[in-house]
mmCIF file of C-alpha atoms and ligand atoms in Angstrom:
data_model
loop_
_atom_site.group_PDB
_atom_site.id
_atom_site.type_symbol
_atom_site.label_atom_id
_atom_site.label_comp_id
_atom_site.label_asym_id
_atom_site.label_seq_id
_atom_site.Cartn_x
_atom_site.Cartn_y
_atom_site.Cartn_z
ATOM 1 C CA MET A 1 20.643 96.714 84.145
ATOM 2 C CA ILE A 2 22.825 98.408 86.671
ATOM 3 C CA PRO A 3 25.260 94.879 87.697
ATOM 4 C CA ILE A 4 26.920 94.223 91.063
ATOM 5 C CA ALA A 5 30.550 94.041 90.054
ATOM 6 C CA LYS A 6 31.335 93.597 85.994
ATOM 7 C CA PRO A 7 34.674 93.126 84.627
ATOM 8 C CA SER A 8 36.545 95.890 82.625
ATOM 9 C CA ILE A 9 38.685 94.342 79.365
ATOM 10 C CA GLY A 10 40.115 95.357 76.520
ATOM 11 C CA VAL A 11 42.271 95.051 73.292
ATOM 12 C CA GLU A 12 44.941 94.524 75.093
ATOM 13 C CA GLU A 13 43.773 91.636 77.889
ATOM 14 C CA LYS A 14 42.358 89.945 74.474
ATOM 15 C CA LYS A 15 45.847 90.591 72.084
ATOM 16 C CA ALA A 16 47.804 90.046 74.341
ATOM 17 C CA VAL A 17 45.828 86.324 75.579
ATOM 18 C CA GLN A 18 46.107 85.581 71.340
ATOM 19 C CA GLU A 19 49.870 85.382 71.787
ATOM 20 C CA VAL A 20 50.223 82.737 74.117
ATOM 21 C CA LEU A 21 47.339 80.728 72.492
ATOM 22 C CA ASP A 22 49.837 81.328 69.152
ATOM 23 C CA SER A 23 52.716 80.851 71.679
ATOM 24 C CA GLY A 24 52.614 77.122 71.702
ATOM 25 C CA MET A 25 53.567 78.048 75.509
ATOM 26 C CA ILE A 26 49.848 77.744 77.928
ATOM 27 C CA ALA A 27 50.489 75.842 81.247
ATOM 28 C CA GLN A 28 52.712 78.057 83.554
ATOM 29 C CA GLY A 29 55.395 79.434 82.065
ATOM 30 C CA GLN A 30 56.862 83.992 81.057
ATOM 31 C CA LYS A 31 53.502 85.242 81.800
ATOM 32 C CA VAL A 32 53.313 83.411 85.418
ATOM 33 C CA LYS A 33 56.273 84.565 85.894
ATOM 34 C CA GLU A 34 55.738 88.363 84.176
ATOM 35 C CA LEU A 35 53.194 88.752 86.560
ATOM 36 C CA GLU A 36 54.457 87.721 90.033
ATOM 37 C CA ASP A 37 57.211 90.340 89.367
ATOM 38 C CA ASN A 38 54.885 92.612 88.840
ATOM 39 C CA PHE A 39 51.997 92.215 91.148
ATOM 40 C CA ALA A 40 55.286 91.645 94.116
ATOM 41 C CA GLN A 41 56.718 95.183 92.738
ATOM 42 C CA TYR A 42 52.946 96.733 92.793
ATOM 43 C CA ILE A 43 52.439 95.404 96.574
ATOM 44 C CA GLY A 44 55.743 96.213 97.816
ATOM 45 C CA THR A 45 56.615 92.267 99.109
ATOM 46 C CA ARG A 46 59.978 90.691 97.912
ATOM 47 C CA TYR A 47 58.689 87.188 96.413
ATOM 48 C CA ALA A 48 54.347 87.033 94.964
ATOM 49 C CA ILE A 49 53.304 83.375 93.793
ATOM 50 C CA ALA A 50 50.761 82.954 91.329
ATOM 51 C CA VAL A 51 48.652 80.321 92.147
ATOM 52 C CA THR A 52 44.796 79.083 90.571
ATOM 53 C CA SER A 53 42.605 81.442 93.006
ATOM 54 C CA GLY A 54 41.877 82.676 96.048
ATOM 55 C CA THR A 55 41.021 80.466 97.958
ATOM 56 C CA SER A 56 44.160 77.307 96.897
ATOM 57 C CA ALA A 57 46.138 80.826 97.337
ATOM 58 C CA LEU A 58 44.622 81.105 101.365
ATOM 59 C CA HIS A 59 45.646 77.207 101.156
ATOM 60 C CA THR A 60 48.949 77.311 100.146
ATOM 61 C CA ALA A 61 49.510 80.697 101.537
ATOM 62 C CA LEU A 62 48.898 78.204 106.110
ATOM 63 C CA LEU A 63 50.560 75.362 104.663
ATOM 64 C CA ALA A 64 53.398 76.980 104.021
ATOM 65 C CA CYS A 65 53.936 79.362 107.436
ATOM 66 C CA GLY A 66 53.036 75.538 108.831
ATOM 67 C CA ILE A 67 49.688 75.773 109.613
ATOM 68 C CA LYS A 68 47.685 71.711 110.893
ATOM 69 C CA GLU A 69 45.597 69.784 112.046
ATOM 70 C CA GLY A 70 45.921 70.434 116.715
ATOM 71 C CA ASP A 71 46.534 74.513 115.712
ATOM 72 C CA GLU A 72 44.249 77.381 116.262
ATOM 73 C CA VAL A 73 43.922 80.048 113.855
ATOM 74 C CA ILE A 74 41.731 83.793 114.980
ATOM 75 C CA THR A 75 39.583 84.730 112.021
ATOM 76 C CA THR A 76 36.506 87.174 110.979
ATOM 77 C CA PRO A 77 32.663 84.812 110.705
ATOM 78 C CA PHE A 78 32.071 88.397 109.229
ATOM 79 C CA THR A 79 33.892 86.968 105.244
ATOM 80 C CA PHE A 80 33.729 84.866 102.088
ATOM 81 C CA THR A 81 33.888 81.309 103.157
ATOM 82 C CA ALA A 82 36.443 80.557 101.481
ATOM 83 C CA THR A 83 38.583 82.499 104.147
ATOM 84 C CA ALA A 84 37.753 80.273 107.559
ATOM 85 C CA ASN A 85 37.694 76.642 104.497
ATOM 86 C CA SER A 86 41.401 77.420 104.172
ATOM 87 C CA ILE A 87 41.964 77.074 108.392
ATOM 88 C CA LEU A 88 39.830 74.226 108.243
ATOM 89 C CA PHE A 89 41.740 72.535 104.731
ATOM 90 C CA CYS A 90 44.864 72.104 106.982
ATOM 91 C CA GLY A 91 42.867 70.124 110.288
ATOM 92 C CA ALA A 92 43.405 73.213 112.334
ATOM 93 C CA ARG A 93 40.508 75.169 114.240
ATOM 94 C CA SER A 94 39.036 79.018 112.544
ATOM 95 C CA VAL A 95 38.263 80.262 115.813
ATOM 96 C CA PHE A 96 35.786 83.484 115.003
ATOM 97 C CA CYS A 97 36.679 86.713 116.605
ATOM 98 C CA ASP A 98 33.727 90.188 116.523
ATOM 99 C CA ILE A 99 33.843 92.631 113.968
ATOM 100 C CA ASP A 100 34.566 96.357 114.345
ATOM 101 C CA GLU A 101 31.101 98.049 113.937
ATOM 102 C CA GLU A 102 31.936 101.170 110.912
ATOM 103 C CA THR A 103 34.197 98.711 109.503
ATOM 104 C CA PHE A 104 33.066 94.858 109.376
ATOM 105 C CA ASN A 105 36.700 93.779 110.362
ATOM 106 C CA ILE A 106 37.814 91.583 112.758
ATOM 107 C CA ASP A 107 38.173 93.951 116.097
ATOM 108 C CA ALA A 108 41.758 94.867 116.771
ATOM 109 C CA GLU A 109 40.460 95.288 120.824
ATOM 110 C CA LYS A 110 38.247 91.875 120.410
ATOM 111 C CA ILE A 111 41.067 89.442 119.335
ATOM 112 C CA GLU A 112 43.105 88.671 122.022
ATOM 113 C CA GLY A 113 40.756 87.615 124.318
ATOM 114 C CA LYS A 114 40.725 84.598 121.881
ATOM 115 C CA ILE A 115 43.890 82.991 121.420
ATOM 116 C CA THR A 116 45.012 80.436 123.951
ATOM 117 C CA SER A 117 48.264 77.813 124.105
ATOM 118 C CA LYS A 118 47.419 76.408 120.599
ATOM 119 C CA THR A 119 46.774 79.891 119.312
ATOM 120 C CA LYS A 120 49.115 80.082 115.975
ATOM 121 C CA ALA A 121 48.262 82.410 113.330
ATOM 122 C CA VAL A 122 45.413 86.080 113.448
ATOM 123 C CA LEU A 123 44.111 85.807 110.020
ATOM 124 C CA VAL A 124 42.311 89.251 109.416
ATOM 125 C CA VAL A 125 40.293 89.830 106.149
ATOM 126 C CA HIS A 126 40.709 93.521 104.648
ATOM 127 C CA LEU A 127 36.684 93.477 103.666
ATOM 128 C CA PHE A 128 35.419 95.226 100.682
ATOM 129 C CA GLY A 129 38.200 96.536 100.324
ATOM 130 C CA ASN A 130 38.515 98.540 103.569
ATOM 131 C CA PRO A 131 42.326 98.212 105.817
ATOM 132 C CA CYS A 132 42.677 96.707 109.036
ATOM 133 C CA GLY A 133 43.749 98.306 111.954
ATOM 134 C CA MET A 134 47.140 96.975 111.387
ATOM 135 C CA ASP A 135 50.072 98.526 113.581
ATOM 136 C CA ARG A 136 47.056 97.452 117.053
ATOM 137 C CA ILE A 137 46.602 93.693 115.312
ATOM 138 C CA LYS A 138 50.826 93.598 113.825
ATOM 139 C CA LYS A 139 51.272 94.251 117.772
ATOM 140 C CA ILE A 140 49.351 91.714 119.029
ATOM 141 C CA CYS A 141 50.772 88.658 116.827
ATOM 142 C CA ASP A 142 54.413 90.339 117.814
ATOM 143 C CA LYS A 143 53.514 90.278 122.676
ATOM 144 C CA HIS A 144 52.174 86.594 121.519
ATOM 145 C CA ASP A 145 54.549 84.897 118.928
ATOM 146 C CA ILE A 146 52.383 84.416 115.943
ATOM 147 C CA LEU A 147 51.758 84.680 113.306
ATOM 148 C CA LEU A 148 49.365 87.820 110.509
ATOM 149 C CA ILE A 149 48.074 86.242 107.702
ATOM 150 C CA GLU A 150 46.963 88.033 105.358
ATOM 151 C CA ASP A 151 43.181 87.994 103.071
ATOM 152 C CA ALA A 152 43.561 90.998 100.656
ATOM 153 C CA CYS A 153 41.314 89.010 98.209
ATOM 154 C CA GLN A 154 39.564 91.644 97.846
ATOM 155 C CA ALA A 155 41.991 94.924 98.762
ATOM 156 C CA HIS A 156 44.909 95.396 95.910
ATOM 157 C CA GLY A 157 46.141 98.369 96.770
ATOM 158 C CA ALA A 158 44.141 98.645 99.694
ATOM 159 C CA GLU A 159 46.327 100.281 101.779
ATOM 160 C CA TYR A 160 47.640 101.546 105.648
ATOM 161 C CA LYS A 161 49.461 104.495 106.901
ATOM 162 C CA GLY A 162 50.850 103.900 103.262
ATOM 163 C CA GLN A 163 51.576 100.807 103.610
ATOM 164 C CA LYS A 164 50.398 98.501 100.859
ATOM 165 C CA VAL A 165 48.174 95.302 101.827
ATOM 166 C CA GLY A 166 48.902 91.980 101.888
ATOM 167 C CA SER A 167 51.968 93.846 102.086
ATOM 168 C CA ILE A 168 52.684 93.878 106.178
ATOM 169 C CA GLY A 169 51.499 90.506 107.519
ATOM 170 C CA ASP A 170 53.561 87.951 108.048
ATOM 171 C CA CYS A 171 51.721 86.922 104.264
ATOM 172 C CA GLY A 172 49.096 87.902 101.868
ATOM 173 C CA VAL A 173 46.465 85.904 99.675
ATOM 174 C CA PHE A 174 44.924 88.397 96.835
ATOM 175 C CA SER A 175 42.349 86.846 94.629
ATOM 176 C CA MET A 176 41.189 86.733 90.472
ATOM 177 C CA TYR A 177 38.599 86.460 90.546
ATOM 178 C CA PRO A 178 36.410 88.279 87.911
ATOM 179 C CA THR A 179 33.979 90.388 90.865
ATOM 180 C CA LYS A 180 37.851 91.547 91.932
ATOM 181 C CA ASN A 181 40.025 94.838 91.456
ATOM 182 C CA MET A 182 41.542 93.680 89.000
ATOM 183 C CA THR A 183 40.955 89.556 87.332
ATOM 184 C CA THR A 184 42.875 86.602 85.506
ATOM 185 C CA GLY A 185 38.991 85.307 85.201
ATOM 186 C CA GLU A 186 40.236 82.367 88.837
ATOM 187 C CA GLY A 187 43.731 83.438 89.514
ATOM 188 C CA GLY A 188 45.261 84.202 93.324
ATOM 189 C CA MET A 189 48.269 85.542 94.734
ATOM 190 C CA ILE A 190 50.608 85.196 97.566
ATOM 191 C CA THR A 191 53.125 87.906 98.192
ATOM 192 C CA THR A 192 55.775 87.848 101.098
ATOM 193 C CA ASN A 193 59.130 88.765 102.109
ATOM 194 C CA SER A 194 60.149 85.270 103.492
ATOM 195 C CA ALA A 195 62.828 83.730 101.462
ATOM 196 C CA ASP A 196 61.549 80.530 102.992
ATOM 197 C CA ILE A 197 57.243 81.319 102.856
ATOM 198 C CA ASP A 198 58.002 81.441 98.804
ATOM 199 C CA LYS A 199 60.174 78.809 98.800
ATOM 200 C CA LYS A 200 56.833 76.434 100.648
ATOM 201 C CA CYS A 201 54.505 78.438 97.963
ATOM 202 C CA LYS A 202 56.124 77.504 94.770
ATOM 203 C CA ILE A 203 56.688 73.228 96.422
ATOM 204 C CA ILE A 204 53.336 73.044 97.929
ATOM 205 C CA ARG A 205 50.805 74.444 93.971
ATOM 206 C CA ASN A 206 53.528 72.055 91.581
ATOM 207 C CA HIS A 207 53.067 68.535 93.868
ATOM 208 C CA GLY A 208 55.404 69.260 97.029
ATOM 209 C CA GLN A 209 57.384 68.742 94.197
ATOM 210 C CA ASP A 210 61.809 70.304 95.262
ATOM 211 C CA GLY A 211 62.578 70.506 91.921
ATOM 212 C CA ARG A 212 61.051 67.678 88.879
ATOM 213 C CA ASP A 213 60.810 64.354 90.533
ATOM 214 C CA ASN A 214 62.020 64.982 94.094
ATOM 215 C CA GLN A 215 58.547 65.544 96.191
ATOM 216 C CA VAL A 216 59.758 66.823 99.483
ATOM 217 C CA LEU A 217 55.843 66.824 101.340
ATOM 218 C CA LEU A 218 52.240 66.834 99.981
ATOM 219 C CA GLY A 219 51.543 68.986 97.463
ATOM 220 C CA TYR A 220 48.433 69.186 94.847
ATOM 221 C CA ASN A 221 48.501 70.741 90.972
ATOM 222 C CA TYR A 222 47.171 75.031 91.747
ATOM 223 C CA ARG A 223 49.439 76.944 88.870
ATOM 224 C CA LEU A 224 48.131 79.406 87.049
ATOM 225 C CA THR A 225 48.655 79.189 83.180
ATOM 226 C CA ASP A 226 50.232 81.652 81.134
ATOM 227 C CA ILE A 227 47.441 82.437 79.368
ATOM 228 C CA GLN A 228 45.630 83.884 82.862
ATOM 229 C CA ALA A 229 48.942 85.650 83.558
ATOM 230 C CA ALA A 230 48.423 87.572 79.985
ATOM 231 C CA ILE A 231 45.573 88.628 81.388
ATOM 232 C CA GLY A 232 46.636 89.575 84.766
ATOM 233 C CA VAL A 233 49.578 91.292 83.433
ATOM 234 C CA GLU A 234 47.307 94.053 81.384
ATOM 235 C CA GLN A 235 45.232 94.164 83.952
ATOM 236 C CA LEU A 236 47.497 95.226 86.340
ATOM 237 C CA LYS A 237 48.533 98.000 84.874
ATOM 238 C CA LYS A 238 44.655 98.848 84.709
ATOM 239 C CA VAL A 239 43.602 98.902 88.257
ATOM 240 C CA GLU A 240 44.975 101.751 88.941
ATOM 241 C CA GLY A 241 42.756 103.738 87.219
ATOM 242 C CA PHE A 242 40.264 101.280 88.211
ATOM 243 C CA ILE A 243 40.725 102.000 92.078
ATOM 244 C CA GLU A 244 40.563 105.134 90.926
ATOM 245 C CA LYS A 245 37.442 105.397 89.553
ATOM 246 C CA ARG A 246 35.634 103.273 92.290
ATOM 247 C CA ILE A 247 37.107 105.448 95.043
ATOM 248 C CA ALA A 248 35.314 108.463 93.392
ATOM 249 C CA ASN A 249 31.853 106.295 92.733
ATOM 250 C CA ALA A 250 32.731 105.829 96.267
ATOM 251 C CA LYS A 251 33.040 109.356 96.814
ATOM 252 C CA MET A 252 29.437 111.180 95.047
ATOM 253 C CA LEU A 253 27.479 108.144 97.118
ATOM 254 C CA ASN A 254 28.447 108.867 99.968
ATOM 255 C CA GLU A 255 27.584 111.898 98.667
ATOM 256 C CA GLY A 256 23.810 110.982 97.474
ATOM 257 C CA LEU A 257 23.424 109.131 100.453
ATOM 258 C CA LYS A 258 24.232 111.339 103.841
ATOM 259 C CA ASP A 259 21.704 112.621 104.708
ATOM 260 C CA VAL A 260 19.404 109.907 104.535
ATOM 261 C CA LYS A 261 17.897 109.288 107.680
ATOM 262 C CA GLY A 262 18.974 105.214 108.132
ATOM 263 C CA ILE A 263 20.978 104.696 106.703
ATOM 264 C CA ILE A 264 25.083 104.237 107.315
ATOM 265 C CA THR A 265 27.728 105.144 105.030
ATOM 266 C CA PRO A 266 31.746 103.220 104.515
ATOM 267 C CA LYS A 267 34.126 105.990 106.388
ATOM 268 C CA MET A 268 37.035 106.944 104.555
ATOM 269 C CA GLN A 269 39.999 107.851 107.268
ATOM 270 C CA ALA A 270 42.651 109.857 106.957
ATOM 271 C CA GLU A 271 44.958 106.946 107.123
ATOM 272 C CA THR A 272 43.765 104.061 105.022
ATOM 273 C CA ARG A 273 43.470 103.948 101.368
ATOM 274 C CA HIS A 274 40.116 102.556 101.050
ATOM 275 C CA VAL A 275 39.673 100.694 97.034
ATOM 276 C CA PHE A 276 35.974 100.035 96.902
ATOM 277 C CA ASN A 277 35.470 96.954 96.148
ATOM 278 C CA GLN A 278 31.984 96.449 97.442
ATOM 279 C CA TYR A 279 30.684 100.381 98.590
ATOM 280 C CA THR A 280 28.359 98.743 101.705
ATOM 281 C CA VAL A 281 26.212 100.785 103.714
ATOM 282 C CA ARG A 282 24.097 100.204 107.138
ATOM 283 C CA VAL A 283 21.017 100.290 106.853
ATOM 284 C CA THR A 284 19.573 100.406 110.418
ATOM 285 C CA GLU A 285 15.187 100.483 111.658
ATOM 286 C CA ASP A 286 15.884 104.664 111.713
ATOM 287 C CA PHE A 287 15.238 103.776 107.275
ATOM 288 C CA LYS A 288 11.662 103.885 106.088
ATOM 289 C CA ILE A 289 11.826 100.655 104.622
ATOM 290 C CA SER A 290 13.408 97.332 105.371
ATOM 291 C CA ARG A 291 17.130 96.438 103.986
ATOM 292 C CA ASP A 292 14.652 93.381 101.424
ATOM 293 C CA GLU A 293 11.948 95.567 100.153
ATOM 294 C CA LEU A 294 15.245 97.821 99.628
ATOM 295 C CA ILE A 295 16.777 95.224 97.450
ATOM 296 C CA LYS A 296 13.849 94.494 96.347
ATOM 297 C CA LYS A 297 12.674 98.543 95.008
ATOM 298 C CA LEU A 298 16.601 98.507 93.584
ATOM 299 C CA LYS A 299 16.015 95.795 92.094
ATOM 300 C CA ASP A 300 13.616 96.664 90.298
ATOM 301 C CA ALA A 301 15.133 99.339 88.843
ATOM 302 C CA GLY A 302 17.336 96.873 87.514
ATOM 303 C CA ILE A 303 20.263 97.683 90.082
ATOM 304 C CA GLY A 304 22.526 94.906 91.039
ATOM 305 C CA ALA A 305 21.908 95.326 95.318
ATOM 306 C CA PHE A 306 23.203 92.057 97.034
ATOM 307 C CA VAL A 307 24.444 91.032 101.770
ATOM 308 C CA TYR A 308 27.953 90.526 101.918
ATOM 309 C CA TYR A 309 26.794 88.638 104.188
ATOM 310 C CA PRO A 310 24.174 87.679 105.196
ATOM 311 C CA LYS A 311 24.975 84.260 107.310
ATOM 312 C CA PRO A 312 28.044 84.328 109.672
ATOM 313 C CA ILE A 313 29.764 81.815 108.655
ATOM 314 C CA TYR A 314 29.453 79.465 111.989
ATOM 315 C CA ARG A 315 25.214 80.207 111.508
ATOM 316 C CA GLN A 316 26.438 77.514 108.241
ATOM 317 C CA LYS A 317 25.069 74.284 107.901
ATOM 318 C CA TYR A 318 28.951 72.645 107.810
ATOM 319 C CA TYR A 319 30.004 74.617 110.749
ATOM 320 C CA LEU A 320 27.226 73.958 112.615
ATOM 321 C CA THR A 321 28.006 69.358 112.630
ATOM 322 C CA LEU A 322 31.397 70.576 113.550
ATOM 323 C CA GLY A 323 30.237 71.937 116.860
ATOM 324 C CA TYR A 324 30.760 76.387 115.749
ATOM 325 C CA ASP A 325 27.816 77.277 118.004
ATOM 326 C CA ASP A 326 28.625 81.465 118.371
ATOM 327 C CA ASN A 327 26.495 84.364 119.116
ATOM 328 C CA LEU A 328 28.974 86.788 118.013
ATOM 329 C CA LYS A 329 27.127 91.032 117.983
ATOM 330 C CA MET A 330 28.650 93.484 115.629
ATOM 331 C CA THR A 331 28.474 89.700 113.614
ATOM 332 C CA GLU A 332 24.682 89.192 114.220
ATOM 333 C CA THR A 333 24.106 92.915 113.030
ATOM 334 C CA ALA A 334 25.649 93.728 110.253
ATOM 335 C CA ALA A 335 24.136 89.985 108.807
ATOM 336 C CA LYS A 336 21.297 91.949 109.298
ATOM 337 C CA GLU A 337 22.115 95.878 108.119
ATOM 338 C CA VAL A 338 24.682 96.224 105.535
ATOM 339 C CA VAL A 339 23.185 95.968 101.524
ATOM 340 C CA SER A 340 26.654 96.585 98.806
ATOM 341 C CA ILE A 341 25.743 98.407 95.529
ATOM 342 C CA PRO A 342 27.473 98.954 92.596
ATOM 343 C CA VAL A 343 30.397 101.596 92.618
ATOM 344 C CA HIS A 344 32.992 98.960 90.144
ATOM 345 C CA PRO A 345 34.393 101.501 87.240
ATOM 346 C CA ASN A 346 31.610 100.769 85.067
ATOM 347 C CA VAL A 347 29.039 102.912 86.846
ATOM 348 C CA THR A 348 28.157 106.272 85.303
ATOM 349 C CA LYS A 349 28.075 109.292 86.781
ATOM 350 C CA GLU A 350 24.578 109.108 86.107
ATOM 351 C CA ASP A 351 24.551 105.609 87.603
ATOM 352 C CA VAL A 352 24.922 107.010 90.925
ATOM 353 C CA GLU A 353 22.095 109.770 90.437
ATOM 354 C CA LYS A 354 19.966 106.051 89.240
ATOM 355 C CA ILE A 355 20.668 103.630 92.384
ATOM 356 C CA ILE A 356 20.636 107.777 94.670
ATOM 357 C CA GLU A 357 17.073 107.788 93.700
ATOM 358 C CA ILE A 358 16.326 105.215 94.762
ATOM 359 C CA PHE A 359 17.634 105.879 98.448
ATOM 360 C CA ILE A 360 15.796 109.346 98.446
HETATM 361 C C1 LIG B 1 37.438 87.705 100.960
HETATM 362 C C2 LIG B 1 37.396 86.441 100.284
HETATM 363 N N1 LIG B 1 38.119 85.645 101.193
HETATM 364 C C3 LIG B 1 39.195 84.545 99.626
HETATM 365 C C4 LIG B 1 38.119 84.320 98.725
HETATM 366 C C5 LIG B 1 38.134 83.273 97.570
HETATM 367 O O1 LIG B 1 38.811 83.823 96.567
HETATM 368 P P1 LIG B 1 38.451 83.854 95.317
HETATM 369 O O2 LIG B 1 36.939 83.153 94.865
HETATM 370 O O3 LIG B 1 39.492 83.638 94.145
HETATM 371 O O4 LIG B 1 38.927 81.161 94.964
HETATM 372 C C6 LIG B 1 37.362 85.399 98.137
HETATM 373 C C7 LIG B 1 36.919 85.493 96.892
HETATM 374 O O5 LIG B 1 35.238 86.046 96.541
HETATM 375 C C8 LIG B 1 37.200 86.594 99.403
HETATM 376 O O6 LIG B 1 36.408 87.289 98.439
#
């Protein structure tokens, strides 16, 4: 079996967890602080705030940015549902913008058409580890005086013009779920250069308390444990190696699939570093069999193949009850055509050859 995702946990992570367990200090403490400091340095921001998941990181970041009832936040409907849900958590409305044909990221050229007097932020997603065109998007946000928040949950280590994603907008958000480029089991991180956002995030993750017995707003328990952080500290040391392996596997897949009629492979652009949290192709009508038949063939051969994402968020049952009725052209096409295949660091050259065989 070649699974679609497999975390790489070594003796270092096990030893680090053992040390924390033996110390008796297992809740948020020194290890969380160490992970935050190292993560901020890696991304290139002044601050990093660890929380329990990518979802709670999104919620915390949006609250810290002041997103509230009556506000609108422009985002992509072609993402994991947590992106849009986090906007709803704040009582705001997710406004969906169509995606780009090549990257499946939010289409920068369509953002301005979605801006109203209620728009407070644009929440971009660097989907599959591929950075959005940040220059254009930042320019639009600056022009309209709205915040830019980066959902980099799938994009640890991705770069846009030499700058790590998560350090370009007002704040960035990462997930450390086991399918991501580095993991803490469950976990999340917010990155920012703003002292104000940093302070608010730290208050929000700890019941709204600014120091002991001093509750200043409505907060949550979104604290990461030192047990999880110990795994994260070791994973962060290895993340560049994991990413290089992902990129090498993606290059082999691109080479092997480049002449297959009806398959559109992901592009690697000179100005960005795509870190391939997922390797996703489009299966068009010109391919010899349908996407579903291809997935069945891959699965029968023991190869994990998944559709991220088969249904745009605005078509989810819950979103229909909220009155969403979007029908965005490229989003619809992508949902019908994409399939992701294994690219993670545990995929070998032989595995890649086996995968390519199925397509030819
Ligand atoms: C784009 C995106 N945003 C948010 C999340 C939520 O992260 P988590 O699962 O850690 O809550 C994910 C996780 O799958 C994601 O892929």
